[in-house]
PDB file of C-alpha atoms in Angstrom:
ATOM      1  CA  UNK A   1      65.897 127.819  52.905  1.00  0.00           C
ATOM      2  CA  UNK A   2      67.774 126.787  49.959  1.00  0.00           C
ATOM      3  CA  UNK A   3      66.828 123.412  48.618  1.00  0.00           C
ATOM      4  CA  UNK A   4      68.616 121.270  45.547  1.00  0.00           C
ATOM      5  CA  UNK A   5      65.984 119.420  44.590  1.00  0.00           C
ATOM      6  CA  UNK A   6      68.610 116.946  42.419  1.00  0.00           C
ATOM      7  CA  UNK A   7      70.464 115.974  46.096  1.00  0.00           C
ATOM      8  CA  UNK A   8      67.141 115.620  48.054  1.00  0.00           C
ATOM      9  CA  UNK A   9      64.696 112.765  47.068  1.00  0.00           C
ATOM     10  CA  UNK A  10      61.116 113.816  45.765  1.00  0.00           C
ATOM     11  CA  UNK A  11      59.240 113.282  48.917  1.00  0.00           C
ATOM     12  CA  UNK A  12      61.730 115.225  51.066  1.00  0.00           C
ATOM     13  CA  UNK A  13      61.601 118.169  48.658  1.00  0.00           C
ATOM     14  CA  UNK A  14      57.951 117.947  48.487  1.00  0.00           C
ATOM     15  CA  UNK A  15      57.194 118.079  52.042  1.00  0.00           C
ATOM     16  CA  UNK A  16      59.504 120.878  52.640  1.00  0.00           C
ATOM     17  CA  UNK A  17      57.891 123.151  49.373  1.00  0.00           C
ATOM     18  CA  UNK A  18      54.407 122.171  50.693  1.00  0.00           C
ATOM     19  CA  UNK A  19      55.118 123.950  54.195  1.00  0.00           C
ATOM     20  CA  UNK A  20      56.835 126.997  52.240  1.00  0.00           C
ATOM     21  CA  UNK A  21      55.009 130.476  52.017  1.00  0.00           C
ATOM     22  CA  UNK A  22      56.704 131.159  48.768  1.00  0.00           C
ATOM     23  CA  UNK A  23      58.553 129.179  46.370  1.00  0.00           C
ATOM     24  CA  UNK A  24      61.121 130.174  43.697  1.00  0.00           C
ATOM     25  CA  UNK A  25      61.037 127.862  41.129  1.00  0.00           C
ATOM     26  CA  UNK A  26      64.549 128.331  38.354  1.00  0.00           C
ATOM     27  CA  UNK A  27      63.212 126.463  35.007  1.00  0.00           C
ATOM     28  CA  UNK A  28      65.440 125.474  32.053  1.00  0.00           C
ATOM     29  CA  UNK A  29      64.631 125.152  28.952  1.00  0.00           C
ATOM     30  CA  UNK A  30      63.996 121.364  29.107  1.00  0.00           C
ATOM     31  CA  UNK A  31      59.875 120.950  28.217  1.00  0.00           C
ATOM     32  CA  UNK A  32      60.640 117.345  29.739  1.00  0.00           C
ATOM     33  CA  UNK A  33      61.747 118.574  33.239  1.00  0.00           C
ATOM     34  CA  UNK A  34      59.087 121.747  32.899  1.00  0.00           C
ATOM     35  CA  UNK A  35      56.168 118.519  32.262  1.00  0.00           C
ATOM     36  CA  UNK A  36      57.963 117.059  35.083  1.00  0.00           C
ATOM     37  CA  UNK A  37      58.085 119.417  37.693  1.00  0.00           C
ATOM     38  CA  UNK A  38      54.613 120.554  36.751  1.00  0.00           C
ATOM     39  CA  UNK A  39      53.298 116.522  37.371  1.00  0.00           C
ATOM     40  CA  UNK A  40      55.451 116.174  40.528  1.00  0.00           C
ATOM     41  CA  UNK A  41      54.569 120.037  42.173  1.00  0.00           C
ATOM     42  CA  UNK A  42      51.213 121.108  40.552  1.00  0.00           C
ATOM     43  CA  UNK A  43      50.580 122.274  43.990  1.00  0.00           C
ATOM     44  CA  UNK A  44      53.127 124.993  44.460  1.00  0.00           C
ATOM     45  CA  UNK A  45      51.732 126.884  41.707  1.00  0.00           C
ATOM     46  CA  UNK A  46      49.791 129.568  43.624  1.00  0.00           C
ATOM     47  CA  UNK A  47      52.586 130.269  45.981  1.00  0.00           C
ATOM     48  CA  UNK A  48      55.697 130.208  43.262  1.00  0.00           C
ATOM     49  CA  UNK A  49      57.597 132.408  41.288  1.00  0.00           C
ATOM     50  CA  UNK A  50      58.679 131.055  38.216  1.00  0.00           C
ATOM     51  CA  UNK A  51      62.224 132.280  37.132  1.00  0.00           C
ATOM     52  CA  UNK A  52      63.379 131.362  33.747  1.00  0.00           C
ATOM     53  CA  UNK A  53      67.343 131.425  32.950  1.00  0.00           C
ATOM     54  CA  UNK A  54      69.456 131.535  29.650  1.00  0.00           C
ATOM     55  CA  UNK A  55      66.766 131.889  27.137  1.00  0.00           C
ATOM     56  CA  UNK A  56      67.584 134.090  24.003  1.00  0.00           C
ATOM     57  CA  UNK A  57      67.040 137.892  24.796  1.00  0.00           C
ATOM     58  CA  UNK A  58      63.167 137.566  22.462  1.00  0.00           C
ATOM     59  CA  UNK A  59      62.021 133.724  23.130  1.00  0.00           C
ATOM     60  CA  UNK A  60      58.462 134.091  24.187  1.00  0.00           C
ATOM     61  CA  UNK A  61      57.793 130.520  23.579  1.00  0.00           C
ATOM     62  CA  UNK A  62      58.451 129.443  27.426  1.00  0.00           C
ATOM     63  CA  UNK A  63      56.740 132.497  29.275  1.00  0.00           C
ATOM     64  CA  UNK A  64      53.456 131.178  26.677  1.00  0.00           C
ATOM     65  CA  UNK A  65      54.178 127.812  27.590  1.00  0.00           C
ATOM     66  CA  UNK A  66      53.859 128.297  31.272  1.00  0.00           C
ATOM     67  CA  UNK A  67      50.709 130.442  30.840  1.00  0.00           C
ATOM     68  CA  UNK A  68      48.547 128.703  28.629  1.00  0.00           C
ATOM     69  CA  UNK A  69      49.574 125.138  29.691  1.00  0.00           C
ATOM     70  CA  UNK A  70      49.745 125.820  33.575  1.00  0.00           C
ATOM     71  CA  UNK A  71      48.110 128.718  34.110  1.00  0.00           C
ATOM     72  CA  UNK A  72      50.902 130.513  35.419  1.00  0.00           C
ATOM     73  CA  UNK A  73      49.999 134.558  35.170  1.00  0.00           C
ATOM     74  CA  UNK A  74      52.577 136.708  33.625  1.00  0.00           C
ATOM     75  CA  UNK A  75      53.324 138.367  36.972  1.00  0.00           C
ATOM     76  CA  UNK A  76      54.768 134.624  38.676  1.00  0.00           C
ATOM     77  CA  UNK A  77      56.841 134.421  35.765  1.00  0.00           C
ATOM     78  CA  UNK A  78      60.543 135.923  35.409  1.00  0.00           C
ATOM     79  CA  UNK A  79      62.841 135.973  32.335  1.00  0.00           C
ATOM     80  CA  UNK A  80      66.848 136.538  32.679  1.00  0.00           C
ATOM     81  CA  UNK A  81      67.988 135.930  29.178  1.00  0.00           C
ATOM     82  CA  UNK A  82      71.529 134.358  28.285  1.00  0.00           C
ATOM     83  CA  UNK A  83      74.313 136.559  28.652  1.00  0.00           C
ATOM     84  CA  UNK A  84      77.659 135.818  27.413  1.00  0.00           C
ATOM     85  CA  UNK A  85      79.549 138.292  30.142  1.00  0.00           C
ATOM     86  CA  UNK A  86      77.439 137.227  32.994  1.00  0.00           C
ATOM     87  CA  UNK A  87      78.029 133.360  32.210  1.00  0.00           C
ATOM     88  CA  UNK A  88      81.829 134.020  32.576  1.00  0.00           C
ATOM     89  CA  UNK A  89      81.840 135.936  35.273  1.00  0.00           C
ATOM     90  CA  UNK A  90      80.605 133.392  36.810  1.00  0.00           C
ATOM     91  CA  UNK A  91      82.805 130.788  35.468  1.00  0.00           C
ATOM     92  CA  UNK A  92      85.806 132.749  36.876  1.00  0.00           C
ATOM     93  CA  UNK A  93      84.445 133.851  40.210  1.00  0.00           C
ATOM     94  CA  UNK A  94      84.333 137.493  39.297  1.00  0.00           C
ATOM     95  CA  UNK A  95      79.762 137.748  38.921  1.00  0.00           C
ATOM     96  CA  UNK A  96      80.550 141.225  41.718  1.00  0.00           C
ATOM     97  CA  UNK A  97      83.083 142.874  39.260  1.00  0.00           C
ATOM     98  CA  UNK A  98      80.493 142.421  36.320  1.00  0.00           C
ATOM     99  CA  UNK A  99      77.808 143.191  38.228  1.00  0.00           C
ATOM    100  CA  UNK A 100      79.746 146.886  39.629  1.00  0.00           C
ATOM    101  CA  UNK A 101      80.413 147.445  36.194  1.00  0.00           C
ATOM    102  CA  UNK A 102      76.691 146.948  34.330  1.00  0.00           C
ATOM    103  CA  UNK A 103      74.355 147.813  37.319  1.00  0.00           C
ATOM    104  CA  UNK A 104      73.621 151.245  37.198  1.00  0.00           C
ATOM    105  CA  UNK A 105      75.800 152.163  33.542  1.00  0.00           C
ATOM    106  CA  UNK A 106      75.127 149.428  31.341  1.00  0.00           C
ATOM    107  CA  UNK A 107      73.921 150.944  27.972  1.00  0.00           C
ATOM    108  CA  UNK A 108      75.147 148.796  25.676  1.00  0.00           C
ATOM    109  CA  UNK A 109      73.246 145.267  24.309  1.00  0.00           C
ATOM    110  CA  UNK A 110      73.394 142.944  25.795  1.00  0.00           C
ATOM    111  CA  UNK A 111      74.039 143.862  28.956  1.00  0.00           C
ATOM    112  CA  UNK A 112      71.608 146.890  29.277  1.00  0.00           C
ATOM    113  CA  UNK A 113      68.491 143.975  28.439  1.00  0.00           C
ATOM    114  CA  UNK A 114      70.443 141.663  30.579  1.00  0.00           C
ATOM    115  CA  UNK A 115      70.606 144.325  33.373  1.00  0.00           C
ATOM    116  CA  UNK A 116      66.999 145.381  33.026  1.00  0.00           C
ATOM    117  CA  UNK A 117      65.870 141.829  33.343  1.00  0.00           C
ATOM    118  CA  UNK A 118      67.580 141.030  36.806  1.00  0.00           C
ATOM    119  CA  UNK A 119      65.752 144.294  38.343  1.00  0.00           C
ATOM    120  CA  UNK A 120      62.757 143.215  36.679  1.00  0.00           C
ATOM    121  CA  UNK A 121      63.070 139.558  38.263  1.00  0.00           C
ATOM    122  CA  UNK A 122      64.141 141.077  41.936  1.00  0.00           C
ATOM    123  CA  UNK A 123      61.358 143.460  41.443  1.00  0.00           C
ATOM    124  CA  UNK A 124      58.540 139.985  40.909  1.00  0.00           C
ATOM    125  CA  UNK A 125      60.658 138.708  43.885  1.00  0.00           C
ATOM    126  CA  UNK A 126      59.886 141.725  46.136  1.00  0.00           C
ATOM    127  CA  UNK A 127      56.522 141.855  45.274  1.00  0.00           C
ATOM    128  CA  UNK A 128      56.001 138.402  45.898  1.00  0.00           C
ATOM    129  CA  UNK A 129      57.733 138.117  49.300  1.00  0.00           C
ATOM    130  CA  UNK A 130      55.829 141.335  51.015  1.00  0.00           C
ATOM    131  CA  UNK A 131      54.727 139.981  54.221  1.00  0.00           C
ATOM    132  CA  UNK A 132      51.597 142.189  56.021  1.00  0.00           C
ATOM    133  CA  UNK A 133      53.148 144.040  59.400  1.00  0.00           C
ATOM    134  CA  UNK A 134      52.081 143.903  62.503  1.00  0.00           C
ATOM    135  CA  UNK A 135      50.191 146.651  62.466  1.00  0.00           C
ATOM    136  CA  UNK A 136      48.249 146.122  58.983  1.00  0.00           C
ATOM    137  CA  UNK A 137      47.088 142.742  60.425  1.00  0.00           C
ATOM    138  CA  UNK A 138      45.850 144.171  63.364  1.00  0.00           C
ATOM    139  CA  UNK A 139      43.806 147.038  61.209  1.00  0.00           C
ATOM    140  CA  UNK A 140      42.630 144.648  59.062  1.00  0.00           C
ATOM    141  CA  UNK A 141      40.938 142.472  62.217  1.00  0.00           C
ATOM    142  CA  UNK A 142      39.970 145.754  63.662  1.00  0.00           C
ATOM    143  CA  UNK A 143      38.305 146.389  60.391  1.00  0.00           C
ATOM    144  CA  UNK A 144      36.335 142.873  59.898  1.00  0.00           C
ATOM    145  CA  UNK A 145      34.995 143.547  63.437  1.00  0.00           C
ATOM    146  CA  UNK A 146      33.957 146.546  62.446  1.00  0.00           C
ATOM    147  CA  UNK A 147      32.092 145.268  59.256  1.00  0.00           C
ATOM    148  CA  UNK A 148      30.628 142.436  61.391  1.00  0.00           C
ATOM    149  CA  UNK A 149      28.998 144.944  63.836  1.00  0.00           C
ATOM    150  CA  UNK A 150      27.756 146.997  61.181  1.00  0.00           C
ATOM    151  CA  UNK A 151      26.229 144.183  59.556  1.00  0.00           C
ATOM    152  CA  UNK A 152      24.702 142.730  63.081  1.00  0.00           C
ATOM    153  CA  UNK A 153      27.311 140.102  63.225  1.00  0.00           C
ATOM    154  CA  UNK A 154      28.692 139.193  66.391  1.00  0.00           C
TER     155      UNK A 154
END
């Protein structure tokens, strides 16, 4: 579910992130709508991932931001730095064409840091949205009764 927070009012959006196993939060640069979000959605925190766009390729200062202010752990926090290419590709409807051309070749800067930090950010995404089988939730209850016998729990 896809949700515009700027076309939905705040207690719409809110309800909807509240029921939301995982969250993907896209933060600008803006310290004023970061201190906003953070005062409106404090709550999401354990369940987002933070993904920060179009920040110079070695700014630091948001990623320390998030984690010393809001607690955020390096691993809920993604950084895709500005890229000149990528920004006009997407300008002129061609982001698949740049994307064919840098995925697996780009070696050149920026694009090669650029590159790197998209699989980095799918990569947090991935982690993040792992969801237990079946089969690993039933040997994990098969396990707890297990330790609850062996303990003379019942």
């Amino acid at each position: 579910y896809l949700l515009d927070m700027a076309k939905n009012g705040i207690a719409e959006s809110k309800k909807v992130l509240d029921e939301a196993e995982l969250v993907i939060v896209f933060l600008s640069q803006n310290i004023t709508e970061i201190q906003k979000f953070f005062y409106r959605f404090s709550s999401l925190i354990p369940k987002a991932l933070f993904v920060i766009e179009g920040i110079p390729r070695n700014s630091r200062s948001i990623r320390y931001t998030l984690k010393s202010k809001y607690g955020i752990e390096s691993k809920d926090i993604g950084i895709i730095p500005h890229n000149r290419g990528y920004t006009e590709a997407c300008e002129e409807g061609k982001l698949d064409l740049f994307l064919k051309a840098n995925m697996k070749q780009a070696t050149k800067e920026p694009e090669y840091s650029f590159i790197a930090s998209l699989k980095t950010v799918a990569g947090l995404l991935y982690e993040h949205s792992k969801i237990e089988s079946k089969e690993e939730r039933k040997d994990g209850q098969e396990s707890e009764k297990s330790t609850e016998k062996a303990d003379g729990r019942n």
